[in-house]
Coordinates of C-alpha atoms and ligand atoms in Angstrom, one line a residue:
X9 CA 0.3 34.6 15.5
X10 CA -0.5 35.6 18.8
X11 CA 0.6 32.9 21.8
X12 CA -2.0 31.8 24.1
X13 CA -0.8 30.4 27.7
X14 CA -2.5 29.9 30.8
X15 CA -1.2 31.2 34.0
X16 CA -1.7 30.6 37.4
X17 CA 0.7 33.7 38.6
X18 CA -1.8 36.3 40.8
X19 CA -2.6 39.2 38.0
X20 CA -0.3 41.6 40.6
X21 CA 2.5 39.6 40.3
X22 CA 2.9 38.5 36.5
X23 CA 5.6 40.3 34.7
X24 CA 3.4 41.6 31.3
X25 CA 3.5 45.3 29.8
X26 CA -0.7 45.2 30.3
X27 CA -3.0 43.9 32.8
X28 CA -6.7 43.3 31.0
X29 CA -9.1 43.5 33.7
X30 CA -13.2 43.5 33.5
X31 CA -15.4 46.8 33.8
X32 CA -19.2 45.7 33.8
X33 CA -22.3 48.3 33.5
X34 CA -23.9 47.9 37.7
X35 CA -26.8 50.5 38.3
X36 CA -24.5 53.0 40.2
X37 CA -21.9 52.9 38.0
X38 CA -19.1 50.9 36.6
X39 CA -18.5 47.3 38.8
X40 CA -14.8 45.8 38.6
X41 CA -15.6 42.1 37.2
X42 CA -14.6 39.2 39.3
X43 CA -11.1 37.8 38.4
X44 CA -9.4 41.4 39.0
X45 CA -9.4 41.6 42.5
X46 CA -5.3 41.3 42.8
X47 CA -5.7 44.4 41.0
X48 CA -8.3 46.2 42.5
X49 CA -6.2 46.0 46.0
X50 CA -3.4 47.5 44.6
X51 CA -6.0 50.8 43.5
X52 CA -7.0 50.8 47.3
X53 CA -10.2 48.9 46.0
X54 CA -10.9 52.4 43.8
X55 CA -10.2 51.0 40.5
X56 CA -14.1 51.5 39.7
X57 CA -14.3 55.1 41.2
X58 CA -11.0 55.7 38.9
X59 CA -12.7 54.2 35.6
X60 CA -15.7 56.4 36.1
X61 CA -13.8 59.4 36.3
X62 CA -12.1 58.4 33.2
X63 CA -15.0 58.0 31.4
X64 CA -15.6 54.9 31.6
X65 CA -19.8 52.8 32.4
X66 CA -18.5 49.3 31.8
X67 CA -20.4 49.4 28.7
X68 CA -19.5 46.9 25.7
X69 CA -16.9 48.0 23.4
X70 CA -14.8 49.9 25.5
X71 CA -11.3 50.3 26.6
X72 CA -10.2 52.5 29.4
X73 CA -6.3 52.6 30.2
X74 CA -4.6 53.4 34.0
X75 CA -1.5 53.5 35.0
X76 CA -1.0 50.9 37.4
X77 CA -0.3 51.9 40.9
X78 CA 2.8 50.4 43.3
X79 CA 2.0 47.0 43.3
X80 CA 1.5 46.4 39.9
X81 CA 4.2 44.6 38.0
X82 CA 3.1 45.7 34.8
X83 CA 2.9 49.4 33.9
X84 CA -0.5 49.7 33.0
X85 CA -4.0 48.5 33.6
X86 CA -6.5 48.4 30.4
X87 CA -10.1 48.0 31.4
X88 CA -12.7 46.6 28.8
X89 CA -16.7 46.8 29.1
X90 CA -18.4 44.0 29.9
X91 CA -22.0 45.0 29.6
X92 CA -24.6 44.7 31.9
X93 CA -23.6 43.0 35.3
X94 CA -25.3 39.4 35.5
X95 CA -28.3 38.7 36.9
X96 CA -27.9 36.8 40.8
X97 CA -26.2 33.6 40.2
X98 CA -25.7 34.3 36.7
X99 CA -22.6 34.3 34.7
X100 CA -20.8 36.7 31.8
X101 CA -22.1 35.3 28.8
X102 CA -19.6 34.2 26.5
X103 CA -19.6 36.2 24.1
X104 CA -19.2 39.3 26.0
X105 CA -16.1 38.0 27.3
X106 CA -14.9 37.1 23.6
X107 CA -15.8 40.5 22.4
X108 CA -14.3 42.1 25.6
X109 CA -11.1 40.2 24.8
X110 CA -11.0 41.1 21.5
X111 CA -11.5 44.8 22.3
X112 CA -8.1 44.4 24.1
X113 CA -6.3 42.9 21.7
X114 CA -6.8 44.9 19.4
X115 CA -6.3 47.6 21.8
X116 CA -3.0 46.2 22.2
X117 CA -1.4 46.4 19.0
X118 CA 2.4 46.6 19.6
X119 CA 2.7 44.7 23.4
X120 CA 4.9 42.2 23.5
X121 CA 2.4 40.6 26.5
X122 CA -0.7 40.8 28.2
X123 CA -2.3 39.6 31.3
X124 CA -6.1 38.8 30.4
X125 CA -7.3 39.2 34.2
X126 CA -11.1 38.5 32.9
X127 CA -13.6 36.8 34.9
X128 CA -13.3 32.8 34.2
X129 CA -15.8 30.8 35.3
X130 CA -15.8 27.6 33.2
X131 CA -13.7 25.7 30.4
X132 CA -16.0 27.2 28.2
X133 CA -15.2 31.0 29.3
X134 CA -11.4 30.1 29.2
X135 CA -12.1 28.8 24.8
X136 CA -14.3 32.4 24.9
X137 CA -11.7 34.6 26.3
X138 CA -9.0 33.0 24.4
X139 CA -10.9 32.7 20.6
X140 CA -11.8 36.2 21.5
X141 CA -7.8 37.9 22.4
X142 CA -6.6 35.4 19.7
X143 CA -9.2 36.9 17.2
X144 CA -8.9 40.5 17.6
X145 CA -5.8 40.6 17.3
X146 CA -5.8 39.6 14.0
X147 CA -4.1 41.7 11.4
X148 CA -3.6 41.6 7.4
X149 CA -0.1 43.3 6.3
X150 CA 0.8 41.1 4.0
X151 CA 0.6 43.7 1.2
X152 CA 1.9 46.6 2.9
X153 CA 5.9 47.1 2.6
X154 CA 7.2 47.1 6.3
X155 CA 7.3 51.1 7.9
X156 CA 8.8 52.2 10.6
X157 CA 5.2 52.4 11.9
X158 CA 4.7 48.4 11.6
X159 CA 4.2 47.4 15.6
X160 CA 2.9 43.8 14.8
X161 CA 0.1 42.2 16.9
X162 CA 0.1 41.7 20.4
X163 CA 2.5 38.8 21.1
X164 CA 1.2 36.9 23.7
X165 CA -1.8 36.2 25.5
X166 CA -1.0 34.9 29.2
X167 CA -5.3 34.0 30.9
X168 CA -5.2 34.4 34.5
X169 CA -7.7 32.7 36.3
X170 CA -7.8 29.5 34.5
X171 CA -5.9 26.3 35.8
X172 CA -3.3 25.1 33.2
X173 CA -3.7 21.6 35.1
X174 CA -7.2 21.1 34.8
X175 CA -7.9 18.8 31.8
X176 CA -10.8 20.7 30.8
X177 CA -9.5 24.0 30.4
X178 CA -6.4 22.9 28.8
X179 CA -8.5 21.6 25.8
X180 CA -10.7 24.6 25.6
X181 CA -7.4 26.5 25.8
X182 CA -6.3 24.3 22.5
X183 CA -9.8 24.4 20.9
X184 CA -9.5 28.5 21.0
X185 CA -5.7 28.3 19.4
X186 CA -7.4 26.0 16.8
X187 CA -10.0 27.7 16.2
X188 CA -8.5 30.7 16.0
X189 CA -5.5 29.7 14.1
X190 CA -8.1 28.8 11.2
X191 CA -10.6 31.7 11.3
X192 CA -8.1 33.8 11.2
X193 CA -6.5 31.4 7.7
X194 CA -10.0 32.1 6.5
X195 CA -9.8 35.9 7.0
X196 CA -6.4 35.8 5.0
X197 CA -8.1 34.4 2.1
X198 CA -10.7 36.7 1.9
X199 CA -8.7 39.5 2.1
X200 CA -6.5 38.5 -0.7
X201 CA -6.4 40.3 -3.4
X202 CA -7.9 38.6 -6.6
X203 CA -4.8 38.9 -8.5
X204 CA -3.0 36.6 -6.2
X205 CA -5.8 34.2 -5.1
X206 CA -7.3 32.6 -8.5
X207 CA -8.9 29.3 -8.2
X208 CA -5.9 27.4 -8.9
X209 CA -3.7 29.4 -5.6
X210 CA -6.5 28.6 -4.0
X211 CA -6.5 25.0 -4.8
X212 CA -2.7 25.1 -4.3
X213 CA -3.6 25.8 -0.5
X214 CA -6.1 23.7 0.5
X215 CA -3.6 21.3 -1.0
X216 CA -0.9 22.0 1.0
X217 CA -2.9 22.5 4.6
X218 CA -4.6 18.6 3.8
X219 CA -1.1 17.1 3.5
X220 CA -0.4 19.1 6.9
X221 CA -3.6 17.8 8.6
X222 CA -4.1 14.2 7.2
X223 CA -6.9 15.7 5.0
X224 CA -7.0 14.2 1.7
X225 CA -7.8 16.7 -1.1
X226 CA -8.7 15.9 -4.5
X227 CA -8.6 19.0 -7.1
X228 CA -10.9 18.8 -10.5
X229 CA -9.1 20.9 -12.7
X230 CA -10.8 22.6 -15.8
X231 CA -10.2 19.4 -17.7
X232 CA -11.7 17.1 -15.4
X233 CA -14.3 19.2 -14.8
X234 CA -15.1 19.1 -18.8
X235 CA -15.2 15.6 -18.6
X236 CA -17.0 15.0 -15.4
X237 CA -19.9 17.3 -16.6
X238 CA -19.7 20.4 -14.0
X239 CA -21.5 22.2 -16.4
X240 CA -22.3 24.9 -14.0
X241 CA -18.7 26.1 -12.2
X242 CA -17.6 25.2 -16.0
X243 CA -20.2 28.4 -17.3
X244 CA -19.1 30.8 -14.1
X245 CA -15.3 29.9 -14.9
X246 CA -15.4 30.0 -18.8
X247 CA -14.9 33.7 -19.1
X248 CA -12.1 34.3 -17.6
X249 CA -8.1 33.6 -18.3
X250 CA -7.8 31.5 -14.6
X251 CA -9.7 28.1 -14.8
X252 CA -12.0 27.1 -12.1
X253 CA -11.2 24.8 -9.6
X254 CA -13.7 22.3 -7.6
X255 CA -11.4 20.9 -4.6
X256 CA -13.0 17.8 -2.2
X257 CA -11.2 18.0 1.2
X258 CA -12.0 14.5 3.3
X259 CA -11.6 14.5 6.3
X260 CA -12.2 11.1 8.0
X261 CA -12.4 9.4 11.5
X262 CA -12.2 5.9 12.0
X263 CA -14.9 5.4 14.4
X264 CA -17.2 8.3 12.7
X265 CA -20.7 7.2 12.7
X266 CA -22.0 10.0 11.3
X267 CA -21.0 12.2 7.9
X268 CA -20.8 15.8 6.9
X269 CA -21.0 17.2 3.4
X270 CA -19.6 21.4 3.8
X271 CA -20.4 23.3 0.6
X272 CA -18.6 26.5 0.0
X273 CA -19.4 29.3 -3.0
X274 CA -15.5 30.0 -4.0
X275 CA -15.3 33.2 -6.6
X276 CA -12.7 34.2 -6.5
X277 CA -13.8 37.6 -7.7
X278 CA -17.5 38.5 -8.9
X279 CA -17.0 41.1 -11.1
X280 CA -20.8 40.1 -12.3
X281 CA -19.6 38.4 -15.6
X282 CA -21.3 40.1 -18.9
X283 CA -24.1 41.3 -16.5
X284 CA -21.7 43.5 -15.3
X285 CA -22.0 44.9 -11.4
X286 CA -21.8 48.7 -11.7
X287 CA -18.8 50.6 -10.4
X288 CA -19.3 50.9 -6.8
X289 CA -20.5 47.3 -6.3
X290 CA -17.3 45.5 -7.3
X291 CA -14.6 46.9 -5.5
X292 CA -14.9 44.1 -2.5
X293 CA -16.4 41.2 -4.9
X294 CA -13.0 39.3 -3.8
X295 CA -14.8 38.2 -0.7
X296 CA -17.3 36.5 -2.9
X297 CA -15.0 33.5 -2.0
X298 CA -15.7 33.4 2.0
X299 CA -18.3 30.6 1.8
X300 CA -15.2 28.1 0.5
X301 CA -13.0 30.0 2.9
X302 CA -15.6 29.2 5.6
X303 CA -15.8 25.3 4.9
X304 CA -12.3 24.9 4.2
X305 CA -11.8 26.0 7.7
X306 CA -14.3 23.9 9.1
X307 CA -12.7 20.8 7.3
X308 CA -9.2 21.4 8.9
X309 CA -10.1 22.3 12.6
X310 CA -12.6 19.5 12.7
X311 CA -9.1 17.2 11.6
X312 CA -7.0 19.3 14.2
X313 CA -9.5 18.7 17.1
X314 CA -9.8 14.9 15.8
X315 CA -13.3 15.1 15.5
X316 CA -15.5 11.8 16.0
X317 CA -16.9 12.4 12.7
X318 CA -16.6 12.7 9.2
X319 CA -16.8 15.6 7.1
X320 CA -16.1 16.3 3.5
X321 CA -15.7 19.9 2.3
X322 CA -16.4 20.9 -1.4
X323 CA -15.4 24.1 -2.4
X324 CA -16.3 25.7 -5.7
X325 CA -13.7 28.0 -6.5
X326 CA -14.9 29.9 -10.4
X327 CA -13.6 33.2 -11.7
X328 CA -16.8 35.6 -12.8
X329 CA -15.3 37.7 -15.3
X330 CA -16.5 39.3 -19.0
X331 CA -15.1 38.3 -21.9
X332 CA -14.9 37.1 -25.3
X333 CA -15.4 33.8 -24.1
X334 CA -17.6 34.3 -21.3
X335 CA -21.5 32.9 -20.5
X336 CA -23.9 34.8 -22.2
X337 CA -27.3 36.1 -20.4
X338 CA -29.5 33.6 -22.8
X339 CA -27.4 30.8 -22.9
X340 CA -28.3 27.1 -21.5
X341 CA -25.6 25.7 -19.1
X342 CA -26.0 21.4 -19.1
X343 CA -25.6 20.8 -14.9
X344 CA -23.9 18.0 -13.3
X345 CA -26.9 17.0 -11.6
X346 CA -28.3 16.8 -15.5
X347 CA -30.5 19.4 -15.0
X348 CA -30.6 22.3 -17.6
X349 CA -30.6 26.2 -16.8
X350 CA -30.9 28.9 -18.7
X351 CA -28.8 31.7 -17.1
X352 CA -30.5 35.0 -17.5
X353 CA -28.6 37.0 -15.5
X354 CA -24.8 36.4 -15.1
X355 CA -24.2 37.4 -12.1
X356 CA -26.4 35.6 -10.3
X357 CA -23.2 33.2 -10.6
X358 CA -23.4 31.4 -7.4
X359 CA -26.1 29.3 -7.4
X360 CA -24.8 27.5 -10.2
X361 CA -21.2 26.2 -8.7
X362 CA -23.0 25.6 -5.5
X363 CA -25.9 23.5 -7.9
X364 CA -22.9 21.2 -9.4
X365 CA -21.3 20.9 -5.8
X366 CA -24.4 20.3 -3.9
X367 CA -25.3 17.6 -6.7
X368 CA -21.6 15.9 -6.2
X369 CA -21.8 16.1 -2.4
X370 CA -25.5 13.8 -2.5
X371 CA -24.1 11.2 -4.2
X372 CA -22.2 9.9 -1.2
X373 CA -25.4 10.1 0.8
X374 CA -24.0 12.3 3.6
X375 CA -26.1 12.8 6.9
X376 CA -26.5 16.7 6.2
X377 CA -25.5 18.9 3.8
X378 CA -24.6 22.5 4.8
X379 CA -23.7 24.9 2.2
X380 CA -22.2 28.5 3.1
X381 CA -22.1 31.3 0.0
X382 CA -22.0 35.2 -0.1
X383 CA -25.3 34.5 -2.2
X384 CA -27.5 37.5 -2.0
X385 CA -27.6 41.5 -1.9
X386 CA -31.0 40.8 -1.0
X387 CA -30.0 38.8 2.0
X388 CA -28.0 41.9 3.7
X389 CA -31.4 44.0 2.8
X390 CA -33.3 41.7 5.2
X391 CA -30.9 41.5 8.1
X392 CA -28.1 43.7 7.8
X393 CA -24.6 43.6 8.2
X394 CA -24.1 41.0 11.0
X395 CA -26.5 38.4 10.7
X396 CA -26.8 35.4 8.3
X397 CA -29.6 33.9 6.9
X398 CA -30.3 30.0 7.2
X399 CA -33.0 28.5 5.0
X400 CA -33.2 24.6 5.1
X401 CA -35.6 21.9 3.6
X402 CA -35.8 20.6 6.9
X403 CA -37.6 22.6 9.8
X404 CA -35.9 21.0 12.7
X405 CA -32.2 21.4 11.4
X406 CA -32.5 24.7 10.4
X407 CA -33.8 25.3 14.4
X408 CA -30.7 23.2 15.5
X409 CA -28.2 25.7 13.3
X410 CA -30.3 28.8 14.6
X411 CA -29.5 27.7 17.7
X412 CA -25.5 26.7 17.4
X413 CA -25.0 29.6 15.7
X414 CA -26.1 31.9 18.6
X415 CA -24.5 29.7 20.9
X416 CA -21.0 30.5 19.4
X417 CA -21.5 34.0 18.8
X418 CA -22.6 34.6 15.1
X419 CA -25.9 35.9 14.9
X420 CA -28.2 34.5 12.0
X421 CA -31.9 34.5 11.3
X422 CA -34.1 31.2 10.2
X423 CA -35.5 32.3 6.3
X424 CA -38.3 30.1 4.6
X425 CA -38.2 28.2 1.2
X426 CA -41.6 29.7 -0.1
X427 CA -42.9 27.0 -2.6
X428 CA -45.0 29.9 -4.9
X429 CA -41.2 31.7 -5.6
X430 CA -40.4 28.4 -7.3
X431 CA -43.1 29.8 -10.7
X432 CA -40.8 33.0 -11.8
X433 CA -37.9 30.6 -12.6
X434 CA -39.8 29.0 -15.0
X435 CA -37.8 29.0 -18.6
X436 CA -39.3 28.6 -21.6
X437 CA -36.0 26.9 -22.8
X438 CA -34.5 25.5 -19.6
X439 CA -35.6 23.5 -16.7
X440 CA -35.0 26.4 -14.5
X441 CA -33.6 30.2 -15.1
X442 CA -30.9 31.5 -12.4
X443 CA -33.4 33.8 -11.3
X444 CA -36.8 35.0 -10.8
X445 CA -38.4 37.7 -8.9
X446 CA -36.5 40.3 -7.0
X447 CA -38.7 40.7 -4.0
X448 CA -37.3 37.4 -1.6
X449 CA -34.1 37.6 -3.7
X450 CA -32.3 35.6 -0.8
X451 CA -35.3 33.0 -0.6
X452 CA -35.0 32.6 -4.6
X453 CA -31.7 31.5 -4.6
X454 CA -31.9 29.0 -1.6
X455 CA -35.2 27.7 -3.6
X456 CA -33.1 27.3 -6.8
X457 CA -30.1 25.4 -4.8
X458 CA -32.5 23.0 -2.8
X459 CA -33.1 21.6 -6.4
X460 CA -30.3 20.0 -7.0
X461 CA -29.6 18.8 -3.4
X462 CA -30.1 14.5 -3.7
X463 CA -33.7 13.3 -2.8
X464 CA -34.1 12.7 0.8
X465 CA -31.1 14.7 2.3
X466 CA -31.3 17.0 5.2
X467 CA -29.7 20.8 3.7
X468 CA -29.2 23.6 5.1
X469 CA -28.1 26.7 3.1
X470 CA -26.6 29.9 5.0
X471 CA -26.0 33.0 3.2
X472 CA -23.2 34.9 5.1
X473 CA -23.8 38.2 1.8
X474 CA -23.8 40.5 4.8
X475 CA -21.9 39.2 7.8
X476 CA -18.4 37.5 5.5
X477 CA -16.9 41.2 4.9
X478 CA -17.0 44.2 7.4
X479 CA -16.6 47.6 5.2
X480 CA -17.3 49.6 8.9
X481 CA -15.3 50.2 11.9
X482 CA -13.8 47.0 13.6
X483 CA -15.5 45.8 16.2
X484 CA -15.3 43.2 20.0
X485 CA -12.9 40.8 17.7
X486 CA -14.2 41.5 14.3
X487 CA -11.8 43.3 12.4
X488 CA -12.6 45.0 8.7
X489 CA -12.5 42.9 5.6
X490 CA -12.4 39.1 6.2
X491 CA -14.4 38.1 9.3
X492 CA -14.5 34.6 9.2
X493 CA -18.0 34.3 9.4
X494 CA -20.2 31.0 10.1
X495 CA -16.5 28.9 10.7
X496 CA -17.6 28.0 14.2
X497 CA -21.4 27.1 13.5
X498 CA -19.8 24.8 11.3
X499 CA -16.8 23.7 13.6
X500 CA -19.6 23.5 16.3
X501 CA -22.3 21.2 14.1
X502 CA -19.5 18.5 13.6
X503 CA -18.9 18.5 17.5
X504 CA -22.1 17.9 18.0
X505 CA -22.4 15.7 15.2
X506 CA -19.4 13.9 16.8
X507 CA -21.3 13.4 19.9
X508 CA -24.2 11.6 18.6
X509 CA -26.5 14.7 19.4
X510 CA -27.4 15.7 15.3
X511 CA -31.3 15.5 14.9
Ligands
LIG618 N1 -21.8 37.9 -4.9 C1 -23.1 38.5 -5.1 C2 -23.9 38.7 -3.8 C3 -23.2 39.7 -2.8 C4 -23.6 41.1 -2.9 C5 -22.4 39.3 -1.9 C6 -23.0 42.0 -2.0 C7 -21.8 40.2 -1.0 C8 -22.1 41.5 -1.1 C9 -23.9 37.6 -6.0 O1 -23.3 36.8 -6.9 C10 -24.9 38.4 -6.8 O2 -24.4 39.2 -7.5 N2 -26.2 38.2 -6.6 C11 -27.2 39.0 -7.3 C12 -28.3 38.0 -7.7 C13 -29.2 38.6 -8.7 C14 -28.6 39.0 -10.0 C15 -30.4 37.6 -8.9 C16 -27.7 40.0 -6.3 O3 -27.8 39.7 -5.1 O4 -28.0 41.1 -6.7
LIG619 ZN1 -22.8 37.7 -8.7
LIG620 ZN1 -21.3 36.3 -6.3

């Protein structure tokens, strides 16, 4: 992956094949961002007249390339928009400068180094800039043989303008690499193909990452699962030739006060089971696993920054496939929680891992439970491509993840939990059907999980449908496929959590 250093070399003098230097949007014209002044000099101070006659309005998104003048060690000078300039006394919000960096690193495909002249004005810019240049330059070749063509990412990340000595930035330096490091793990997943990950490969790595991370991990093969009851992620798995998985990843503090329970929807592939999805809706069902992706992310950078905290991470990790074998529409799955449900459309497959996990998860009486899951079509109806839903059972926490979510940069939208929803799941057979009316398809589901979340525990559930997979363009340091979504609104709730600050 990409290195990350800080530097305290001038941006004029660091030997680099790129200098990265801030455009912002001013009322006249493009404005050179503080932090590229070195640079600035050596245009004569004309670097903004040169950008705006290459095009360029400081706007966010986009990437202007110079030649750099006499004066410049490295060659050439690429200049990324900023936005709007900040009010008086105001700084560059964060996640300008994340997407800004991540517009150059992607930008930079093939550089061996880059000098992120940015403007830096606290630890947590340096964590923004460097989760930003560390996440847009994130590629996936692991699939494609090697051409000629094959530059690699940018190698390394050298931020200017942060101190390397100050205790503060240093850490947010480590928290972006670690951060980063994981999303970008999490992105991997997703974009592996279903042939390759399966439940059990699945498994196999969380496995492998909790013996690297001091995280214990427990797997529940098909077997145990059988005997234990998981009558749910037993009725999604049973149609298909790989048996599901449900992995339990502790991570553990010894002066924790407080405990996490991170729920994760893990198919593998949703190809919609016997109620087949029709061609056209399946081709990227292998992201139907970014909600376990998510949490099992979470788990291990909360171990990696040595969190004050506990948090346990259940992923539900099912195959959805057709078959001879599999779950009819009509048939009654027995629940772990003991609850009965009589599943009347088969691919509405979520809900019913995430029912048997949630149910687990309460029994050790966490704090909060949060569970992420590529839930609902109807979700990315209501608020597109880029924003998640949260609903909750508790008012205030839903708020608090509203807010820590647009704190970190990943938009998402608080939904309600109507109670009158709750009638069209009525089964005449059953306790409940998987489904019920279509309208509020999203608020259906998140009504039919919070009943088998334990009596008394704070939930949240966010469905990431729309936001877990970009089929468009790439975009700041979003690239397409895998996005990594709601990682750090996890990773951020367990900081705070840490701290002594949850509800
Ligand atoms: N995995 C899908 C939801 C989904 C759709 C995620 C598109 C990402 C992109 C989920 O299992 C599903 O199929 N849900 C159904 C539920 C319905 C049958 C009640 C849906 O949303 O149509
Ligand atoms: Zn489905
Ligand atoms: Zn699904």
């Amino acid at each position: 992956m990409t290195a990350l250093t800080l530097s305290t070399a001038g941006a004029a003098t660091l030997r680099a094949d790129v200098v990265v230097v801030g455009v912002a949007k001013g009322a006249k014209g493009p404005v050179v961002a503080p932090g590229a002044e070195a640079v600035d000099k050596a245009f004569d101070g004309k670097l903004a007249a040169v950008l705006e006659t290459l095009g360029a309005t400081g706007g966010e998104g986009e990437a202007t390339k110079v030649p750099a003048p006499a004066g410049l060690k490295a060659p050439l000078v690429l200049a990324v928009g900023l936005g709007a300039v900040p009010g008086k006394d105001e700084e560059y919000d964060e996640e300008a400068l994340r997407r800004a960096a991540g517009v150059a690193a992607r930008t930079l495909v093939g550089a061996k180094k880059a000098a992120f002249a940015l403007p830096v004005g606290s630890a947590e810019d340096v964590q923004a800039i460097g989760e930003g240049a560390l996440l847009g330059s994130y590629t996936f070749t692991a699939f494609q043989s090697v051409g000629k063509d094959d530059k690699g990412p940018l190698g390394e990340v050298a931020l200017l303008g942060a101190k390397p000595r100050d205790k503060a930035h240093k850490a947010a330096a480590e928290r972006a690499v670690a951060v980063a490091e994981e999303i970008n793990r999490a992105r991997d997943l997703v974009n592996t193909p279903p042939n390759e990950l399966n439940p059990a490969a699945f498994a196999a790595v969380a496995t492998a990452a909790g013996k690297e991370h001091g995280i214990k991990v427990q797997v529940l093969d098909e077997k145990a699962l059988a005997k234990g009851g998981f009558g749910g992620i037993l009725g999604v798995g049973v149609g298909s030739e790989a048996p599901p998985r449900l992995v339990k990843l502790s991570y553990t503090h010894a002066k924790a006060e407080k405990s996490l329970a991170f729920v994760g929807k893990g198919i593998t592939y949703d190809s919609g089971g016997i109620s087949l999805k029709p061609a056209g809706h399946n081709e990227t069902m292998k992201c139907d696993m970014a909600g376990a992706a998510a949490v099992f992310a979470a788990v291990v950078t909360a171990a990696r920054l040595g969190l004050q905290v506990n948090v346990t991470g259940w992923l539900a990790l099912a195959e959805n496939m057709p078959s001879g074998s599999a779950t009819r529409p009509g048939d009654v799955l027995n629940m772990y929680s003991g609850k009965t449900v009589e599943v009347l459309n088969t691919d509405a497959e979520g809900r019913l891992v995430l029912a048997d996990a949630l149910a687990k998860a309460s029994e050790e009486a966490p704090d909060a439970i949060v569970d992420v899951a590529t839930l609902t079509g109807a979700m990315m109806m209501a608020l597109g491509n880029r924003t998640f839903g949260i609903m909750s059972n508790d008012d205030a926490f839903r708020t608090e993840l509203h807010e820590i979510s647009e704190e970190v940069g990943e938009p998402s939208w608080p939904m309600p939990l109507p109670a009158h929803l709750r009638k069209a799941m009525d089964s005449p057979t059953a306790d409940i059907a998987n489904m019920g009316e279509r309208m509020g398809g999203g608020l259906v589901a998140g009504l039919f999980l919070k009943e088998f979340v334990g009596e008394g525990i704070t939930w949240a559930h966010l469905d990431i449908a729309g936001p877990a997979f970009n089929e468009a363009a790439p975009f700041g340091y979003t690239p397409k496929g895998g996005t990594g979504s709601a990682i750090r609104t996890l990773v951020r709730l367990a900081e705070r959590t840490a701290e002594g600050d949850l509800g």
